[in-house]
C-alpha positions as a Markdown table, in Angstrom:
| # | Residue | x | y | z |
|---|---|---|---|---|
| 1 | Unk | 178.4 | 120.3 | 38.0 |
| 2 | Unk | 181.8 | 121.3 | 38.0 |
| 3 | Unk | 184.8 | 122.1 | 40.3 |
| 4 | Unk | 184.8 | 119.1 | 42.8 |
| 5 | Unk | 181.1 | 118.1 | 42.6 |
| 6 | Unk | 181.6 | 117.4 | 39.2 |
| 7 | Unk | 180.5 | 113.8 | 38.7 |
| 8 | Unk | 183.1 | 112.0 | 36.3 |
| 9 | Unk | 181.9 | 108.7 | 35.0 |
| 10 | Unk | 178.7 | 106.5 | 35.1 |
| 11 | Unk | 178.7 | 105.4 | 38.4 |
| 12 | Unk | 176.7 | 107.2 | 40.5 |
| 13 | Unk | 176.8 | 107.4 | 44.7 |
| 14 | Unk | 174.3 | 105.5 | 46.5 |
| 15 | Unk | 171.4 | 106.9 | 49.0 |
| 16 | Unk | 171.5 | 105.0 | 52.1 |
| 17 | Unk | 169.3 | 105.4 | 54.9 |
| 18 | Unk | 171.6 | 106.3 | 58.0 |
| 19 | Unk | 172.3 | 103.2 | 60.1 |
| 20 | Unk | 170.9 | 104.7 | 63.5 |
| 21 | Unk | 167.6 | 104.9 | 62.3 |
| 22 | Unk | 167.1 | 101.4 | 61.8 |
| 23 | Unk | 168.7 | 100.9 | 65.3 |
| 24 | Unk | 166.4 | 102.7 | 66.5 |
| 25 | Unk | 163.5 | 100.8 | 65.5 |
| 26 | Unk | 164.8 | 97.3 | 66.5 |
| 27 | Unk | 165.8 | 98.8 | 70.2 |
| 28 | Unk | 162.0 | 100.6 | 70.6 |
| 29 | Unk | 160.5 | 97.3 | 69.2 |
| 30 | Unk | 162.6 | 95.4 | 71.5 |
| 31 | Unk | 161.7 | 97.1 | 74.6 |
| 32 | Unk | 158.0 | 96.7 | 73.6 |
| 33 | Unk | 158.2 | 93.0 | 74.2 |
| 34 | Unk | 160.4 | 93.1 | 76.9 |
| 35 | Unk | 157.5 | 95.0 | 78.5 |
| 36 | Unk | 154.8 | 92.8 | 77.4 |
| 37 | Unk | 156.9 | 89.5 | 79.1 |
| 38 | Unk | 157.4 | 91.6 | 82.0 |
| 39 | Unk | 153.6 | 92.1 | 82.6 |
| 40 | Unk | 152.8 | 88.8 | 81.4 |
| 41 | Unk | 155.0 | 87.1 | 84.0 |
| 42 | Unk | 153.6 | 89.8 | 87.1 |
| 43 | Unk | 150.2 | 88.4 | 85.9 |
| 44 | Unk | 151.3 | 84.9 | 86.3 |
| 45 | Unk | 153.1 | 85.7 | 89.7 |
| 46 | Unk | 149.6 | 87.4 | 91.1 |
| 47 | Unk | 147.8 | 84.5 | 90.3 |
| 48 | Unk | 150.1 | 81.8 | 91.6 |
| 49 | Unk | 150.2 | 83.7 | 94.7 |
| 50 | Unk | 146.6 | 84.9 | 95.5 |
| 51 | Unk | 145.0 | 81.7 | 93.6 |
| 52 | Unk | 144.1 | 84.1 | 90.8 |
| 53 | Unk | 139.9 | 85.2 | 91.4 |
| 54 | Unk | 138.9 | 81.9 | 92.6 |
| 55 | Unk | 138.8 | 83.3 | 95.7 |
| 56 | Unk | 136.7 | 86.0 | 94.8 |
| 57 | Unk | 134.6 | 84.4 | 92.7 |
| 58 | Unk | 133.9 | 81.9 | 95.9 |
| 59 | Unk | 133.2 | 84.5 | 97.8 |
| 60 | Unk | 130.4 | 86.1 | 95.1 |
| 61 | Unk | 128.8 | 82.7 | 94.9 |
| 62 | Unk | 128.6 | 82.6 | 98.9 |
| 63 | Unk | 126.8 | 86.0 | 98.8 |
| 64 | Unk | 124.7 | 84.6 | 95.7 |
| 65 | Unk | 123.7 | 81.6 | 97.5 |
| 66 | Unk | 120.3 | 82.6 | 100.3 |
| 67 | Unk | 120.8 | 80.9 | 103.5 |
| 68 | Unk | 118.5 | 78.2 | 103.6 |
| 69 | Unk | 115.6 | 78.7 | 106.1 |
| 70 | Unk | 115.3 | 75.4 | 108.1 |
| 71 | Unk | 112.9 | 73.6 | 107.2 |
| 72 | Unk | 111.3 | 69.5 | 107.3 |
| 73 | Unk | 109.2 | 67.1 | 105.4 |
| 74 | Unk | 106.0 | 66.2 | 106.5 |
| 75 | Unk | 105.9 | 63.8 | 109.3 |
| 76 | Unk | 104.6 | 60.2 | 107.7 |
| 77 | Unk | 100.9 | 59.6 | 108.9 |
| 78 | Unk | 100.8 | 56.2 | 110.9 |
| 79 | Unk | 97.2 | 54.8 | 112.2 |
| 80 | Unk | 97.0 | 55.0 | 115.9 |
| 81 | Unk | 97.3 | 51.6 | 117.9 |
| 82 | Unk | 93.7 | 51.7 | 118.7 |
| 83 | Unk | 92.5 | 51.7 | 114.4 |
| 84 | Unk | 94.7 | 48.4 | 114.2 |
| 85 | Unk | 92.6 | 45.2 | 114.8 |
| 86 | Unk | 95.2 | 42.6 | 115.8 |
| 87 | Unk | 94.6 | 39.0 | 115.7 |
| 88 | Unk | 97.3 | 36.7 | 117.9 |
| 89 | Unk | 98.3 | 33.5 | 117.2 |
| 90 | Unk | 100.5 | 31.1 | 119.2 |
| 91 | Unk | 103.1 | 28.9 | 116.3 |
| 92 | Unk | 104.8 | 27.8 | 119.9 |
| 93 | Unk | 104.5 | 24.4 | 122.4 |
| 94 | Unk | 104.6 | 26.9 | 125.4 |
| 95 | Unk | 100.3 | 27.2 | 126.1 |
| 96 | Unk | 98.8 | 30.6 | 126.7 |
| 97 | Unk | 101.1 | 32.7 | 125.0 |
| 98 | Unk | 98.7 | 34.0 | 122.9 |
| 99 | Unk | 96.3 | 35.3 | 125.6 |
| 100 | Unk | 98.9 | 36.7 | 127.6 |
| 101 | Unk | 100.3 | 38.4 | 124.5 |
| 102 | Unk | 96.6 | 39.4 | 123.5 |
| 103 | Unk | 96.4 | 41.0 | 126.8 |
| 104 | Unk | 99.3 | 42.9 | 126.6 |
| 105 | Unk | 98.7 | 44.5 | 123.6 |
| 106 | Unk | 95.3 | 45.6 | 124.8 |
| 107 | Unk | 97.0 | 47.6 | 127.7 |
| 108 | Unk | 98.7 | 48.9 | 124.9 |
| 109 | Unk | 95.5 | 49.9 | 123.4 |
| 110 | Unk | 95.3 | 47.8 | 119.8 |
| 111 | Unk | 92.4 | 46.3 | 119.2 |
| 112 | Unk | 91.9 | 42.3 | 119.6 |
| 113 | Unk | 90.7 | 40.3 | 117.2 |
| 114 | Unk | 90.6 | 36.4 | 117.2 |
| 115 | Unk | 93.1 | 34.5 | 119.8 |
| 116 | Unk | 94.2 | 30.9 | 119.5 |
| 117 | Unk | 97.3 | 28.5 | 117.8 |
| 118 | Unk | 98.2 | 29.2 | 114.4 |
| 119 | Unk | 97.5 | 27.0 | 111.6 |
| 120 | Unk | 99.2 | 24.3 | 110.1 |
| 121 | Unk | 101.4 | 26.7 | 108.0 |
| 122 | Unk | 102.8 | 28.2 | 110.6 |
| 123 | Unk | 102.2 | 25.8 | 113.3 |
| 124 | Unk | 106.0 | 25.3 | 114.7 |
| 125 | Unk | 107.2 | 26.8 | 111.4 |
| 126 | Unk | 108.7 | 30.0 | 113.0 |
| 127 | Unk | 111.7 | 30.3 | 114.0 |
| 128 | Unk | 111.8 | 33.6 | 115.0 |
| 129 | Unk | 109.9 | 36.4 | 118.0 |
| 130 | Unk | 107.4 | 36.4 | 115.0 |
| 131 | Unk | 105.5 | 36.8 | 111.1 |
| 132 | Unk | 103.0 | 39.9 | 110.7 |
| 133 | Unk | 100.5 | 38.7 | 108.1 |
| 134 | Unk | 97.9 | 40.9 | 106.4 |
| 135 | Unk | 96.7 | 42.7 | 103.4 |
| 136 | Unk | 99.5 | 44.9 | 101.3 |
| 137 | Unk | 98.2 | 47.8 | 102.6 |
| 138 | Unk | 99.2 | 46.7 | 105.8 |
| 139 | Unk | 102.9 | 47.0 | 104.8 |
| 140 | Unk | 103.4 | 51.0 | 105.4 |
| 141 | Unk | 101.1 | 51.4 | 108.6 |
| 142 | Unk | 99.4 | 48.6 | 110.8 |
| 143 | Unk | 103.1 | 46.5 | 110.1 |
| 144 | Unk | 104.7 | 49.5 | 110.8 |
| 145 | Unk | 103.2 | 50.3 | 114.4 |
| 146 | Unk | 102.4 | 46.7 | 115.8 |
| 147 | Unk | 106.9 | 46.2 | 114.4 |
| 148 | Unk | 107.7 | 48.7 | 117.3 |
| 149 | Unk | 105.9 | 46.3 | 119.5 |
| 150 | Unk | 108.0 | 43.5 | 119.0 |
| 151 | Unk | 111.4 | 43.4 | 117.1 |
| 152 | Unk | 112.7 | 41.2 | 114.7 |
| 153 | Unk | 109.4 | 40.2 | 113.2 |
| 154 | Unk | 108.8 | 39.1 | 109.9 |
| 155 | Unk | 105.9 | 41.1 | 107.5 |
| 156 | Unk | 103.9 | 39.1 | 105.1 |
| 157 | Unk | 100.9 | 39.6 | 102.7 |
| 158 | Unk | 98.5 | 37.9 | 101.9 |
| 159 | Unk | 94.8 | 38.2 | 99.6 |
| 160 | Unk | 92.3 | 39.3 | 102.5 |
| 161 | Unk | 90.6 | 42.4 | 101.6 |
| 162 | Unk | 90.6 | 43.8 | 105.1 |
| 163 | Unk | 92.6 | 45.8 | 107.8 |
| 164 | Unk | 93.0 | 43.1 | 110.4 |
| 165 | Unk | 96.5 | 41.9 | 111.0 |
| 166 | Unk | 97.7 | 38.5 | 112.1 |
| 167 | Unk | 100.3 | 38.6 | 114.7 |
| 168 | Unk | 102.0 | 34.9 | 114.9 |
| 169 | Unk | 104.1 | 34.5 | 117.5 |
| 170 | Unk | 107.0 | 32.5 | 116.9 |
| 171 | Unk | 109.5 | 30.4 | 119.2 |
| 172 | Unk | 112.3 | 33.4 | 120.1 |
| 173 | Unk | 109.3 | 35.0 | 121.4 |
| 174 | Unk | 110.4 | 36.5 | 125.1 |
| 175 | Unk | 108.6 | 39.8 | 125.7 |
| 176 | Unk | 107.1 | 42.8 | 123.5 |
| 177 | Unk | 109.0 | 45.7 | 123.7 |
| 178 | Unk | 109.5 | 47.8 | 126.3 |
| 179 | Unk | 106.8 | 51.0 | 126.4 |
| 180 | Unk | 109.4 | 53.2 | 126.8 |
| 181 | Unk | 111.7 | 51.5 | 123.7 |
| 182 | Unk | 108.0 | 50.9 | 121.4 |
| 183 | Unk | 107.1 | 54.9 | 122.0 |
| 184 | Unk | 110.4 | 55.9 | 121.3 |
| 185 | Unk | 110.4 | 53.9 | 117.9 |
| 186 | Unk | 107.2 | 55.4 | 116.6 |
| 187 | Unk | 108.5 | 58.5 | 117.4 |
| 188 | Unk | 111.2 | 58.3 | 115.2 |
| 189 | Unk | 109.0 | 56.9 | 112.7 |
| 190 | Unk | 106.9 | 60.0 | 113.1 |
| 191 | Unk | 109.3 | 62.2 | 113.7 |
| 192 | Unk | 109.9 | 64.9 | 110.2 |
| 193 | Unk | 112.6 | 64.2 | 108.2 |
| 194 | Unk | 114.6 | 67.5 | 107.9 |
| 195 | Unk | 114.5 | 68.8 | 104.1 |
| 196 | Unk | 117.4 | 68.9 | 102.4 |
| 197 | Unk | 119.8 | 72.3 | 101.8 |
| 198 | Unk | 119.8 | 73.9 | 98.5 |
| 199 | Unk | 122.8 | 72.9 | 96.3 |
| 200 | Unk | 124.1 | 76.6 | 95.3 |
């Protein structure tokens, strides 16, 4: 080329790139993440402040989870006074508590059995209103209803083979239970437990 383009030498002009391009780029890359940490901290700011979707979630659960109906557990079965053959025995110095006793529970409609002192085992050997001896079985019905009758006693087992129950009356022996305080325990034994609420 000649005239003033002519190109004397061997050094030859560089291409650059014009400088506000590349600005450019940095400044719209730049506002891209401010953007981003803007959103990113809202986000953070909604959830501080509403608890994030706990809430909601607790509330989809509650609509998830049925009401429970109410409902109870079968009332325990108990044999009725009159299916309980009681026999009474008097373990105290004081003479004719075990007829009176006997009699007592009669009115009270258990069955009597044999009535007399206790033996030598237990003969002044209990300290307390009394000791219900009979067969395991005894343990989760006859013990159960003739306990209501007097509290504080003590239940026992022993080998027999049959449903009879030995009522031994000891020396802190005052007075069966009221009828009124005996029915109200036996209803509470009777009485159904309610069932438990489903765990949602």
């Amino acid at each position: 080329m000649g005239g003033k383009y002519r190109i004397t030498g061997d050094a030859y002009p560089r291409m650059r790139r014009p400088r506000h391009r590349r600005r450019l780029v940095l400044a719209g890359i730049g506002a891209v993440v401010a953007l981003s940490l803007a959103g990113w901290g809202t986000l953070q700011l909604i959830d501080v402040f509403t608890g994030g979707d706990k809430s909601v979630g607790a509330a989809d659960h509650k609509r998830d989870c049925p009401t429970p109906k109410p409902s109870a557990a079968p009332a325990k079965a108990l044999p009725k006074p009159a299916a309980i053959k009681v026999n009474v025995y008097n373990a105290t110095p004081r003479s004719g508590l075990a007829k009176s006793a006997a009699e007592e529970l009669k009115k009270r409609g258990f069955t009597i059995g044999e009535v007399g002192n206790a033996t030598k085992a237990y003969d002044k050997k209990v300290p307390g209103t009394g000791v219900l001896l009979g067969a395991p079985t005894a343990t989760n019905g006859s013990f159960t209803v003739l306990g209501t009758q007097l509290a504080g006693t003590v239940q026992k087992t022993d080998t027999r083979k049959t449903g009879e129950v030995d009522l031994i009356l000891g020396t802190k022996f005052k007075a069966f239970s009221t009828p009124q305080e005996a029915t109200a325990a036996m209803t509470a034994l009777t009485k159904p437990a309610p069932a438990s609420s489903p765990s949602c």
